[in-house]
Amino acid sequence: MQSLILYSTLGCHLCELAKEQLTPLLEEFSLCLVEVDIADDEALLKKYGVRIPVIKCKKNEQELGWPFDTKTAYQFLVEGGGVGS
């Protein structure tokens, strides 16, 4: 199963919205969502602090930052994320 990383942090309401947008795609593409709390890593905090939520495909390292909806995330996964339905 391919992994999709969601960079987020505790109390981030946009991160919760992002998870809602991604939920239907996880099953469709057989993806495992791996949530990474940027507060636990100084380098990640510096890189993503004002950009979260950000999704990243582990397969090819492509990233998509907020804002995105389900349609945009779908296009990202198919066109840039290296997955297909």
JSON list of C-alpha atoms in Angstrom, two decimals:
[
{"chain": "A", "resi": 1, "resn": "MET", "atom": "CA", "xyz": [0.00, 0.00, 0.00]},
{"chain": "A", "resi": 2, "resn": "GLN", "atom": "CA", "xyz": [1.35, 3.39, -1.02]},
{"chain": "A", "resi": 3, "resn": "SER", "atom": "CA", "xyz": [1.65, 6.11, 1.62]},
{"chain": "A", "resi": 4, "resn": "LEU", "atom": "CA", "xyz": [0.46, 9.69, 1.49]},
{"chain": "A", "resi": 5, "resn": "ILE", "atom": "CA", "xyz": [2.01, 12.01, 4.07]},
{"chain": "A", "resi": 6, "resn": "LEU", "atom": "CA", "xyz": [-0.02, 14.79, 5.67]},
{"chain": "A", "resi": 7, "resn": "TYR", "atom": "CA", "xyz": [2.12, 17.40, 7.40]},
{"chain": "A", "resi": 8, "resn": "SER", "atom": "CA", "xyz": [0.02, 18.96, 10.14]},
{"chain": "A", "resi": 9, "resn": "THR", "atom": "CA", "xyz": [-0.02, 19.82, 13.82]},
{"chain": "A", "resi": 10, "resn": "LEU", "atom": "CA", "xyz": [-2.35, 19.53, 16.78]},
{"chain": "A", "resi": 11, "resn": "GLY", "atom": "CA", "xyz": [-5.17, 22.07, 16.81]},
{"chain": "A", "resi": 12, "resn": "CYS", "atom": "CA", "xyz": [-4.86, 22.93, 13.11]},
{"chain": "A", "resi": 13, "resn": "HIS", "atom": "CA", "xyz": [-8.44, 23.27, 11.85]},
{"chain": "A", "resi": 14, "resn": "LEU", "atom": "CA", "xyz": [-7.26, 23.47, 8.23]},
{"chain": "A", "resi": 15, "resn": "CYS", "atom": "CA", "xyz": [-5.50, 20.14, 8.74]},
{"chain": "A", "resi": 16, "resn": "GLU", "atom": "CA", "xyz": [-8.78, 18.59, 9.86]},
{"chain": "A", "resi": 17, "resn": "LEU", "atom": "CA", "xyz": [-10.47, 19.99, 6.75]},
{"chain": "A", "resi": 18, "resn": "ALA", "atom": "CA", "xyz": [-7.67, 18.55, 4.62]},
{"chain": "A", "resi": 19, "resn": "LYS", "atom": "CA", "xyz": [-8.21, 15.08, 6.13]},
{"chain": "A", "resi": 20, "resn": "GLU", "atom": "CA", "xyz": [-11.91, 15.33, 5.27]},
{"chain": "A", "resi": 21, "resn": "GLN", "atom": "CA", "xyz": [-11.03, 16.20, 1.66]},
{"chain": "A", "resi": 22, "resn": "LEU", "atom": "CA", "xyz": [-8.58, 13.29, 1.43]},
{"chain": "A", "resi": 23, "resn": "THR", "atom": "CA", "xyz": [-10.74, 10.59, 3.03]},
{"chain": "A", "resi": 24, "resn": "PRO", "atom": "CA", "xyz": [-12.61, 9.50, -0.13]},
{"chain": "A", "resi": 25, "resn": "LEU", "atom": "CA", "xyz": [-9.35, 9.35, -2.09]},
{"chain": "A", "resi": 26, "resn": "LEU", "atom": "CA", "xyz": [-7.54, 7.11, 0.39]},
{"chain": "A", "resi": 27, "resn": "GLU", "atom": "CA", "xyz": [-9.80, 4.17, -0.37]},
{"chain": "A", "resi": 28, "resn": "GLU", "atom": "CA", "xyz": [-10.08, 4.91, -4.08]},
{"chain": "A", "resi": 29, "resn": "PHE", "atom": "CA", "xyz": [-6.30, 4.83, -4.53]},
{"chain": "A", "resi": 30, "resn": "SER", "atom": "CA", "xyz": [-5.57, 2.31, -1.73]},
{"chain": "A", "resi": 31, "resn": "LEU", "atom": "CA", "xyz": [-3.46, 4.85, 0.13]},
{"chain": "A", "resi": 32, "resn": "CYS", "atom": "CA", "xyz": [-2.34, 4.86, 3.73]},
{"chain": "A", "resi": 33, "resn": "LEU", "atom": "CA", "xyz": [-2.43, 8.34, 5.29]},
{"chain": "A", "resi": 34, "resn": "VAL", "atom": "CA", "xyz": [0.61, 9.02, 7.47]},
{"chain": "A", "resi": 35, "resn": "GLU", "atom": "CA", "xyz": [0.16, 12.11, 9.62]},
{"chain": "A", "resi": 36, "resn": "VAL", "atom": "CA", "xyz": [3.38, 13.88, 10.58]},
{"chain": "A", "resi": 37, "resn": "ASP", "atom": "CA", "xyz": [3.21, 16.50, 13.33]},
{"chain": "A", "resi": 38, "resn": "ILE", "atom": "CA", "xyz": [5.61, 19.25, 12.33]},
{"chain": "A", "resi": 39, "resn": "ALA", "atom": "CA", "xyz": [5.85, 20.48, 15.94]},
{"chain": "A", "resi": 40, "resn": "ASP", "atom": "CA", "xyz": [7.94, 17.39, 16.73]},
{"chain": "A", "resi": 41, "resn": "ASP", "atom": "CA", "xyz": [10.75, 18.35, 14.33]},
{"chain": "A", "resi": 42, "resn": "GLU", "atom": "CA", "xyz": [12.45, 21.75, 14.13]},
{"chain": "A", "resi": 43, "resn": "ALA", "atom": "CA", "xyz": [13.37, 21.32, 10.45]},
{"chain": "A", "resi": 44, "resn": "LEU", "atom": "CA", "xyz": [9.80, 20.40, 9.50]},
{"chain": "A", "resi": 45, "resn": "LEU", "atom": "CA", "xyz": [8.46, 23.28, 11.57]},
{"chain": "A", "resi": 46, "resn": "LYS", "atom": "CA", "xyz": [10.73, 25.68, 9.71]},
{"chain": "A", "resi": 47, "resn": "LYS", "atom": "CA", "xyz": [9.83, 24.22, 6.30]},
{"chain": "A", "resi": 48, "resn": "TYR", "atom": "CA", "xyz": [6.07, 23.78, 6.74]},
{"chain": "A", "resi": 49, "resn": "GLY", "atom": "CA", "xyz": [5.15, 26.07, 9.65]},
{"chain": "A", "resi": 50, "resn": "VAL", "atom": "CA", "xyz": [3.05, 28.54, 7.67]},
{"chain": "A", "resi": 51, "resn": "ARG", "atom": "CA", "xyz": [2.19, 26.15, 4.82]},
{"chain": "A", "resi": 52, "resn": "ILE", "atom": "CA", "xyz": [0.32, 23.35, 6.57]},
{"chain": "A", "resi": 53, "resn": "PRO", "atom": "CA", "xyz": [-1.57, 21.33, 5.74]},
{"chain": "A", "resi": 54, "resn": "VAL", "atom": "CA", "xyz": [0.68, 19.88, 3.05]},
{"chain": "A", "resi": 55, "resn": "ILE", "atom": "CA", "xyz": [0.32, 16.46, 1.45]},
{"chain": "A", "resi": 56, "resn": "LYS", "atom": "CA", "xyz": [3.29, 14.61, 0.01]},
{"chain": "A", "resi": 57, "resn": "CYS", "atom": "CA", "xyz": [3.48, 11.43, -2.03]},
{"chain": "A", "resi": 58, "resn": "LYS", "atom": "CA", "xyz": [6.24, 9.22, -0.70]},
{"chain": "A", "resi": 59, "resn": "LYS", "atom": "CA", "xyz": [6.57, 7.57, -4.11]},
{"chain": "A", "resi": 60, "resn": "ASN", "atom": "CA", "xyz": [7.91, 10.63, -5.92]},
{"chain": "A", "resi": 61, "resn": "GLU", "atom": "CA", "xyz": [8.25, 13.36, -3.25]},
{"chain": "A", "resi": 62, "resn": "GLN", "atom": "CA", "xyz": [5.69, 15.66, -4.94]},
{"chain": "A", "resi": 63, "resn": "GLU", "atom": "CA", "xyz": [3.87, 18.06, -2.57]},
{"chain": "A", "resi": 64, "resn": "LEU", "atom": "CA", "xyz": [0.53, 19.85, -2.59]},
{"chain": "A", "resi": 65, "resn": "GLY", "atom": "CA", "xyz": [-0.07, 22.65, -0.12]},
{"chain": "A", "resi": 66, "resn": "TRP", "atom": "CA", "xyz": [-3.29, 24.11, 1.18]},
{"chain": "A", "resi": 67, "resn": "PRO", "atom": "CA", "xyz": [-5.74, 25.19, -0.10]},
{"chain": "A", "resi": 68, "resn": "PHE", "atom": "CA", "xyz": [-6.99, 22.09, -1.88]},
{"chain": "A", "resi": 69, "resn": "ASP", "atom": "CA", "xyz": [-10.29, 20.28, -2.18]},
{"chain": "A", "resi": 70, "resn": "THR", "atom": "CA", "xyz": [-11.03, 16.68, -3.08]},
{"chain": "A", "resi": 71, "resn": "LYS", "atom": "CA", "xyz": [-10.98, 17.43, -6.82]},
{"chain": "A", "resi": 72, "resn": "THR", "atom": "CA", "xyz": [-7.63, 19.23, -6.63]},
{"chain": "A", "resi": 73, "resn": "ALA", "atom": "CA", "xyz": [-6.14, 16.45, -4.50]},
{"chain": "A", "resi": 74, "resn": "TYR", "atom": "CA", "xyz": [-7.45, 13.87, -6.98]},
{"chain": "A", "resi": 75, "resn": "GLN", "atom": "CA", "xyz": [-5.76, 15.70, -9.86]},
{"chain": "A", "resi": 76, "resn": "PHE", "atom": "CA", "xyz": [-2.55, 15.96, -7.84]},
{"chain": "A", "resi": 77, "resn": "LEU", "atom": "CA", "xyz": [-2.55, 12.24, -7.12]},
{"chain": "A", "resi": 78, "resn": "VAL", "atom": "CA", "xyz": [-3.25, 11.24, -10.72]},
{"chain": "A", "resi": 79, "resn": "GLU", "atom": "CA", "xyz": [-1.12, 13.81, -12.54]},
{"chain": "A", "resi": 80, "resn": "GLY", "atom": "CA", "xyz": [1.67, 14.58, -10.11]},
{"chain": "A", "resi": 81, "resn": "GLY", "atom": "CA", "xyz": [1.49, 12.02, -7.37]},
{"chain": "A", "resi": 82, "resn": "GLY", "atom": "CA", "xyz": [2.18, 8.95, -9.41]},
{"chain": "A", "resi": 83, "resn": "VAL", "atom": "CA", "xyz": [-0.98, 7.02, -8.54]},
{"chain": "A", "resi": 84, "resn": "GLY", "atom": "CA", "xyz": [-3.94, 5.94, -10.62]},
{"chain": "A", "resi": 85, "resn": "SER", "atom": "CA", "xyz": [-7.37, 4.53, -10.04]}
]
